[in-house]
Amino acid sequence: MTTATIDSRSPAVPATRRSQLICCVLCMVLIANLQYGWTLFVNPISQAHGWSIASIQVAFSIFIALETWLTPIHGWIVDSLGGRRGAKLVVAVGGILVALGWIINAYAESLAMLYLGAVVGGTGGGAVYATCVGQAVKWFPDRRGLAVGLTAAGYGAGAALTVVPIRAVIDAAGYQAAFFWFGLVQGGLVFVLAWFLRAPDPDEMVGVAAPRVMQTTRSYTPRQALGTGVFWLLYIMFIMVSASGLMATAQIAPIAKDFNIGNVAILFGASALSVALVVDSICNGGARPLFGWISDQIGREYTMAIAFGLGGVAYWLLGTLGHAPWAFVLFAALIFLTWGEIFSLFPSTCTDTFGTKFATVNLSLLYTAKGASAFLVPIANLIKSASGGWHLVFVLTAIMNFAVVALALFVLKPLRQRFLSNG
């Protein structure tokens, strides 16, 4: 099975799709802190208001849920408005909501208001995320894993640029100031970049080279995709891997505190937590193009098996040996390295299977699995409280990753082969 690729005879097309990719990556960088910077705010919010960590993390769950569950609507709007208008309008509105969400957080004096900020920020973040990933799968059918990986890397690694500045602002002026100014600047820049986005015109995309991985020549509507076993298997696998990763990304600061290493200086005066957050963001972002590129070469399922198998080992190592500062940094980095690629592998697999015409909506429907998995994050705190430590949490996340390895190799691969052959 093959799909269309870029016509190398038209010099304008490579330049255009590179500029589109750059804009998408920058937009993703600018919204990364909504998720990956959140852990820096949890303890300061708790100290300022006396709210429990679990109640504050409900805001994180709301953010993740709306960032993901509303993406099919965002995708439908993008496709309905057309290639020239859809992407820019949806991302522009998303930028406004991103800024407004963090500004609300800055003034939140109740949990209800904090949750409102999560609703607004999650809606805006999802609009930006879904549109940018949709752009990547449409502009780069020949290198879909790599392109989606680079786009998602902006979201995974973007927080590395601002972890230290955000923490410095929190320490110097309070978490409210950090929410306000970073929200305003990041949302404003997304709004500006939005006006450069567009989808490819039909005559810009012609077939010249077949990809190495299985791809359909058809385009399945969202209703058709939802009626397949392949979609729901991908959905279940996405939930299992995403839940394990979200438990770590949302809890890194509390875990470091409980391990009594969060404020231990280990590198040029920087604490173990600060070093871990920077390295984690880099690994999380780098994993996406790395494993995306690998999947373009050897196939999606084999790449899933490699990544998630290593991920299972990483969770076990952090829970068992992560109480030393440098071990904490190393094993947390390995978790992020073997988790972030879900945001390149699953969208690429989805579009390979169901085609490009409805790609934004279809991959957005699959992305809602991240929202479902978010509600397992507070459960990690409950397991930790009941068991007296994080060890059981890490054992469970490791088992979930190993189970997905088995599903990828022995269920997903043959199921997709039959589906594509029949299509």
Coordinates of C-alpha atoms in Angstrom, one line a residue:
M1 CA 0.0 0.0 0.0
T2 CA 1.3 3.5 -0.9
T3 CA 0.3 7.0 -0.5
A4 CA 1.1 10.3 -2.2
T5 CA 4.5 12.0 -1.5
I6 CA 6.0 15.4 -2.3
D7 CA 6.9 16.3 -5.9
S8 CA 10.6 17.0 -5.8
R9 CA 10.3 18.7 -9.2
S10 CA 8.6 21.7 -7.7
P11 CA 11.2 23.7 -5.7
A12 CA 8.5 25.8 -3.9
V13 CA 6.9 22.8 -2.3
P14 CA 9.9 21.7 -0.2
A15 CA 10.5 25.2 1.0
T16 CA 6.8 25.7 1.8
R17 CA 6.5 22.5 3.8
R18 CA 9.7 23.3 5.7
S19 CA 8.3 26.7 6.7
Q20 CA 5.0 25.1 7.7
L21 CA 6.8 22.5 9.9
I22 CA 8.9 25.2 11.5
C23 CA 5.7 27.2 12.4
C24 CA 4.1 24.1 13.8
V25 CA 7.1 23.2 15.9
L26 CA 7.3 26.8 17.3
C27 CA 3.6 26.7 18.2
M28 CA 4.1 23.4 20.1
V29 CA 7.1 24.8 21.9
L30 CA 5.1 27.7 23.1
I31 CA 2.3 25.6 24.6
A32 CA 4.6 22.9 26.1
N33 CA 4.6 24.5 29.6
L34 CA 0.9 24.1 30.0
Q35 CA 1.6 20.4 30.6
Y36 CA 5.3 20.0 31.4
G37 CA 5.7 23.1 33.5
W38 CA 2.7 22.3 35.6
T39 CA 4.7 20.2 38.1
L40 CA 6.7 23.4 39.1
F41 CA 3.5 25.1 40.3
V42 CA 1.9 22.2 42.3
N43 CA 3.8 22.6 45.6
P44 CA 3.8 26.5 45.6
I45 CA 0.0 26.5 45.0
S46 CA -0.5 24.0 47.8
Q47 CA 1.7 26.0 50.2
A48 CA 0.0 29.3 49.3
H49 CA -3.6 28.1 49.8
G50 CA -3.4 24.9 51.9
W51 CA -5.0 22.8 49.2
S52 CA -4.1 19.1 49.0
I53 CA -1.8 17.9 46.2
A54 CA -4.5 15.5 45.0
S55 CA -7.1 18.3 44.7
I56 CA -4.7 20.5 42.8
Q57 CA -3.9 17.6 40.4
V58 CA -7.5 17.5 39.5
A59 CA -6.9 20.7 37.6
F60 CA -4.1 18.9 35.7
S61 CA -6.5 16.1 34.9
I62 CA -9.1 18.6 33.6
F63 CA -6.5 20.3 31.5
I64 CA -5.4 17.0 29.9
A65 CA -9.0 15.8 29.4
L66 CA -10.1 18.9 27.6
E67 CA -6.9 19.3 25.7
T68 CA -7.5 15.9 24.2
W69 CA -11.3 15.3 24.2
L70 CA -12.1 18.5 22.3
T71 CA -9.6 17.9 19.6
P72 CA -12.0 16.1 17.3
I73 CA -14.1 19.3 17.3
H74 CA -11.0 21.3 16.6
G75 CA -10.1 19.0 13.8
W76 CA -13.6 19.1 12.3
I77 CA -13.5 22.9 12.3
V78 CA -10.1 22.9 10.6
D79 CA -11.2 20.6 7.8
S80 CA -14.6 22.4 7.4
L81 CA -13.1 25.8 7.1
G82 CA -10.7 24.6 4.3
G83 CA -7.0 24.4 3.8
R84 CA -6.3 28.1 3.5
R85 CA -8.3 29.3 6.6
G86 CA -8.9 26.4 8.9
A87 CA -5.5 25.9 10.5
K88 CA -4.7 29.6 11.0
L89 CA -8.1 30.5 12.6
V90 CA -8.2 27.6 15.0
V91 CA -4.6 28.1 16.1
A92 CA -5.2 31.9 16.5
V93 CA -8.1 31.3 18.8
G94 CA -6.1 28.6 20.6
G95 CA -3.4 31.1 21.3
I96 CA -5.8 33.5 22.9
L97 CA -7.2 30.7 25.1
V98 CA -3.7 29.6 26.1
A99 CA -2.9 33.0 27.4
L100 CA -6.2 33.4 29.2
G101 CA -6.0 30.1 30.9
W102 CA -2.7 30.8 32.6
I103 CA -3.9 34.4 33.5
I104 CA -6.9 32.8 35.2
N105 CA -4.6 30.5 37.1
A106 CA -2.6 33.6 38.3
Y107 CA -5.7 35.1 39.9
A108 CA -7.3 31.8 41.2
E109 CA -8.2 32.1 44.8
S110 CA -10.3 28.9 44.9
L111 CA -10.1 25.5 43.4
A112 CA -13.1 26.2 41.3
M113 CA -11.2 29.1 39.6
L114 CA -8.1 27.0 39.2
Y115 CA -10.3 24.4 37.5
L116 CA -11.7 27.1 35.2
G117 CA -8.2 28.0 34.2
A118 CA -7.6 24.4 33.3
V119 CA -10.8 24.3 31.2
V120 CA -9.7 27.4 29.2
G121 CA -6.1 26.4 28.9
G122 CA -6.9 22.9 27.9
T123 CA -9.3 24.0 25.2
G124 CA -6.7 26.3 23.7
G125 CA -3.8 23.9 24.0
G126 CA -5.8 21.2 22.3
A127 CA -6.7 23.5 19.4
V128 CA -3.0 24.2 18.8
Y129 CA -1.8 20.7 19.3
A130 CA -4.4 18.9 17.1
T131 CA -4.0 21.4 14.2
C132 CA -0.2 21.3 14.2
V133 CA 0.0 17.5 14.2
G134 CA -2.7 17.4 11.5
Q135 CA -0.5 19.8 9.4
A136 CA 2.5 17.4 9.8
V137 CA 0.7 14.3 8.6
K138 CA -0.7 16.1 5.6
W139 CA 2.5 17.9 4.5
F140 CA 4.8 14.9 4.9
P141 CA 3.2 11.6 3.8
D142 CA 6.7 10.4 2.7
R143 CA 8.3 10.9 6.1
R144 CA 5.2 11.0 8.4
G145 CA 6.8 9.5 11.5
L146 CA 9.7 11.9 11.4
A147 CA 7.6 15.0 10.6
V148 CA 5.0 14.2 13.3
G149 CA 7.9 13.4 15.7
L150 CA 9.5 16.8 15.1
T151 CA 6.2 18.6 15.6
A152 CA 5.5 16.7 18.8
A153 CA 9.1 17.2 19.9
G154 CA 8.3 20.9 20.1
Y155 CA 5.7 20.0 22.7
G156 CA 7.8 17.5 24.5
A157 CA 11.1 19.5 24.6
G158 CA 9.7 23.0 24.6
A159 CA 9.5 23.2 28.3
A160 CA 13.3 22.7 28.6
L161 CA 13.8 26.3 27.5
T162 CA 11.8 27.7 30.3
V163 CA 12.0 25.3 33.3
V164 CA 14.8 27.3 34.9
P165 CA 13.3 30.8 34.1
I166 CA 9.8 29.7 35.4
R167 CA 11.3 28.3 38.6
A168 CA 13.3 31.6 39.0
V169 CA 10.2 33.7 38.6
I170 CA 8.3 31.5 41.1
D171 CA 11.1 31.9 43.6
A172 CA 11.5 35.6 43.1
A173 CA 8.0 36.9 42.5
G174 CA 5.6 34.0 43.2
Y175 CA 3.9 31.4 41.1
Q176 CA 1.1 34.0 40.2
A177 CA 3.6 36.2 38.4
A178 CA 5.0 33.2 36.5
F179 CA 1.5 32.1 35.4
F180 CA 0.6 35.6 34.2
W181 CA 3.7 36.6 32.3
F182 CA 4.6 33.3 30.7
G183 CA 0.9 32.8 29.7
L184 CA 0.7 36.2 28.1
V185 CA 3.9 35.9 26.1
Q186 CA 3.4 32.3 25.0
G187 CA -0.2 32.8 24.0
G188 CA 0.6 36.0 22.1
L189 CA 3.3 34.4 20.1
V190 CA 1.1 31.5 19.1
F191 CA -1.5 34.0 17.9
V192 CA 1.0 35.6 15.6
L193 CA 2.4 32.4 14.2
A194 CA -1.1 31.1 13.5
W195 CA -1.5 33.4 10.5
F196 CA 1.3 31.7 8.6
L197 CA -0.3 28.2 8.7
R198 CA -2.2 26.5 5.9
A199 CA -2.8 23.0 4.5
P200 CA -1.3 21.8 1.2
D201 CA -3.2 22.4 -1.9
P202 CA -4.2 19.2 -3.9
D203 CA -1.9 20.0 -6.8
E204 CA 1.1 20.3 -4.4
M205 CA 0.9 16.7 -3.5
V206 CA 1.8 14.1 -6.2
G207 CA 3.2 10.6 -5.9
V208 CA 6.9 10.1 -6.6
A209 CA 8.2 7.6 -4.1
A210 CA 6.6 5.0 -2.0
P211 CA 7.1 5.0 1.8
R212 CA 8.7 2.0 3.4
V213 CA 5.9 1.3 5.8
M214 CA 2.4 0.0 5.2
Q215 CA 0.0 2.8 4.2
T216 CA -3.6 2.8 2.8
T217 CA -4.5 4.3 -0.5
R218 CA -8.0 5.1 0.8
S219 CA -9.3 7.7 3.2
Y220 CA -11.7 6.5 5.9
T221 CA -14.3 8.9 7.4
P222 CA -14.3 9.3 11.2
R223 CA -17.4 7.1 11.4
Q224 CA -15.7 4.3 9.4
A225 CA -12.5 4.5 11.4
L226 CA -14.5 4.3 14.7
G227 CA -16.1 1.1 13.4
T228 CA -12.8 -0.8 13.1
G229 CA -11.1 -3.0 15.6
V230 CA -7.7 -1.4 14.7
F231 CA -8.8 2.0 15.9
W232 CA -10.0 0.7 19.3
L233 CA -6.9 -1.5 19.8
L234 CA -4.8 1.6 19.2
Y235 CA -7.0 3.5 21.6
I236 CA -6.5 1.0 24.4
M237 CA -2.8 0.8 23.8
F238 CA -2.6 4.6 23.8
I239 CA -4.4 4.8 27.2
M240 CA -2.1 2.2 28.8
V241 CA 1.2 3.9 27.8
S242 CA -0.1 7.5 28.2
A243 CA -1.4 6.8 31.7
S244 CA 2.0 5.5 32.9
G245 CA 3.8 8.5 31.4
L246 CA 1.4 11.1 32.8
M247 CA 1.8 9.6 36.2
A248 CA 5.5 10.4 36.0
T249 CA 5.3 13.8 34.2
A250 CA 2.8 15.2 36.6
Q251 CA 4.5 13.8 39.7
I252 CA 8.2 14.4 39.1
A253 CA 8.5 17.2 41.7
P254 CA 6.5 15.4 44.4
I255 CA 8.5 12.2 43.8
A256 CA 11.8 14.0 44.1
K257 CA 10.6 15.6 47.3
D258 CA 9.5 12.2 48.8
F259 CA 12.9 10.7 47.7
N260 CA 14.6 13.6 49.6
I261 CA 16.7 14.7 46.6
G262 CA 14.7 17.5 45.1
N263 CA 16.8 20.3 46.4
V264 CA 20.2 18.5 46.4
A265 CA 22.6 20.5 44.3
I266 CA 24.3 18.2 41.7
L267 CA 25.4 20.4 38.8
F268 CA 26.8 24.0 38.9
G269 CA 24.5 24.7 41.9
A270 CA 21.4 23.4 40.1
S271 CA 19.2 21.0 42.1
A272 CA 18.5 17.4 41.1
L273 CA 14.9 18.4 40.3
S274 CA 15.9 21.3 38.1
V275 CA 18.5 19.1 36.2
A276 CA 16.0 16.3 35.9
L277 CA 13.3 18.6 34.5
V278 CA 15.6 20.0 31.8
V279 CA 17.0 16.6 30.8
D280 CA 13.5 15.0 30.9
S281 CA 12.1 17.7 28.6
I282 CA 15.0 17.2 26.1
C283 CA 14.6 13.4 26.2
N284 CA 10.8 13.6 25.9
G285 CA 11.2 15.9 22.9
G286 CA 14.0 14.0 21.3
A287 CA 12.2 10.7 21.5
R288 CA 9.5 11.8 19.2
P289 CA 11.5 12.5 16.0
L290 CA 14.0 9.7 16.9
F291 CA 11.4 6.9 17.2
G292 CA 9.3 8.5 14.5
W293 CA 12.3 8.2 12.1
I294 CA 13.0 4.7 13.2
S295 CA 9.3 3.7 12.6
D296 CA 9.6 5.1 9.1
Q297 CA 12.4 2.6 8.5
I298 CA 11.4 -0.6 10.3
G299 CA 7.7 -0.2 10.9
R300 CA 5.4 1.2 13.6
E301 CA 4.8 -1.9 15.6
Y302 CA 8.4 -3.0 15.9
T303 CA 9.3 0.5 17.0
M304 CA 6.6 0.4 19.6
A305 CA 8.0 -2.9 21.0
I306 CA 11.5 -1.4 21.4
A307 CA 10.4 1.8 23.0
F308 CA 7.8 0.5 25.4
G309 CA 9.9 -2.5 26.4
L310 CA 12.7 0.0 27.4
G311 CA 10.0 2.1 29.1
G312 CA 8.9 -0.8 31.3
V313 CA 12.5 -1.3 32.4
A314 CA 12.9 2.5 33.1
Y315 CA 9.9 2.6 35.4
W316 CA 11.2 -0.3 37.4
L317 CA 14.7 1.2 37.7
L318 CA 13.4 4.6 38.9
G319 CA 11.2 3.0 41.6
T320 CA 14.0 0.7 42.7
L321 CA 17.2 2.7 42.4
G322 CA 16.1 6.3 41.9
H323 CA 16.7 7.5 45.5
A324 CA 20.2 8.7 44.6
P325 CA 20.2 12.2 42.9
W326 CA 22.0 11.2 39.7
A327 CA 20.2 7.9 39.4
F328 CA 16.9 9.8 39.7
V329 CA 18.0 12.1 36.9
L330 CA 19.1 9.2 34.7
F331 CA 16.1 6.9 35.1
A332 CA 13.6 9.7 34.9
A333 CA 15.2 10.7 31.7
L334 CA 14.9 7.1 30.4
I335 CA 11.2 7.2 31.2
F336 CA 10.7 10.4 29.2
L337 CA 12.8 9.1 26.4
T338 CA 10.6 5.9 26.0
W339 CA 7.3 7.6 26.6
G340 CA 7.3 10.7 24.4
E341 CA 7.3 8.8 21.2
I342 CA 3.6 7.8 21.6
F343 CA 2.9 11.2 20.2
S344 CA 4.6 10.4 16.9
L345 CA 4.0 6.7 16.6
F346 CA 0.2 6.7 17.2
P347 CA -0.7 9.6 14.9
S348 CA 1.5 8.1 12.2
T349 CA 0.0 4.7 12.6
C350 CA -3.5 6.2 12.6
T351 CA -3.0 8.1 9.3
D352 CA -1.1 5.2 7.7
T353 CA -4.2 3.1 8.4
F354 CA -7.1 5.5 7.8
G355 CA -5.7 7.9 5.2
T356 CA -5.0 11.6 4.9
K357 CA -8.3 13.3 3.9
F358 CA -9.8 13.1 7.4
A359 CA -6.5 12.7 9.1
T360 CA -6.9 15.7 11.5
V361 CA -10.2 14.4 12.9
N362 CA -9.2 10.8 13.0
L363 CA -5.9 11.3 14.8
S364 CA -7.8 13.8 17.1
L365 CA -10.3 11.0 18.0
L366 CA -7.4 8.7 18.8
Y367 CA -5.7 11.5 20.8
T368 CA -8.7 11.6 23.2
A369 CA -7.2 8.5 24.8
K370 CA -4.7 10.8 26.5
G371 CA -7.6 12.6 28.1
A372 CA -9.0 9.3 29.4
S373 CA -5.7 8.3 30.8
A374 CA -5.3 11.6 32.7
F375 CA -7.9 10.5 35.2
L376 CA -5.5 7.8 36.4
V377 CA -3.0 10.4 37.5
P378 CA -4.6 11.1 40.9
I379 CA -4.9 7.4 41.4
A380 CA -1.1 7.3 41.6
N381 CA -1.3 9.5 44.6
L382 CA -3.9 7.2 46.2
I383 CA -1.8 4.1 45.6
K384 CA 1.3 5.9 47.0
S385 CA -0.6 6.9 50.1
A386 CA -2.1 3.4 50.6
S387 CA 1.2 1.6 50.1
G388 CA 3.5 4.1 51.8
G389 CA 5.7 4.8 48.8
W390 CA 6.0 5.0 45.0
H391 CA 7.3 1.5 44.4
L392 CA 3.9 -0.1 43.7
V393 CA 3.1 2.8 41.3
F394 CA 6.3 2.1 39.3
V395 CA 5.7 -1.7 39.2
L396 CA 2.2 -1.2 37.8
T397 CA 3.4 1.3 35.1
A398 CA 6.1 -1.2 34.1
I399 CA 3.6 -4.0 33.7
M400 CA 1.4 -1.7 31.6
N401 CA 4.3 -1.0 29.2
F402 CA 5.2 -4.7 28.8
A403 CA 1.6 -5.5 28.1
V404 CA 1.5 -3.0 25.2
V405 CA 4.7 -4.5 23.8
A406 CA 2.8 -7.8 23.5
L407 CA -0.2 -6.2 22.0
A408 CA 1.9 -4.3 19.4
L409 CA 3.7 -7.4 18.1
F410 CA 1.1 -10.1 18.4
V411 CA -2.2 -8.3 17.9
L412 CA -1.9 -4.9 16.3
K413 CA 0.6 -5.9 13.5
P414 CA -1.4 -8.9 12.1
L415 CA -4.7 -7.0 12.5
R416 CA -3.4 -4.0 10.6
Q417 CA -1.9 -6.2 7.9
R418 CA -5.3 -7.8 7.3
F419 CA -7.1 -4.5 7.4
L420 CA -4.8 -2.9 4.8
S421 CA -4.9 -6.0 2.6
N422 CA -8.7 -6.0 2.6
G423 CA -8.8 -2.2 2.0

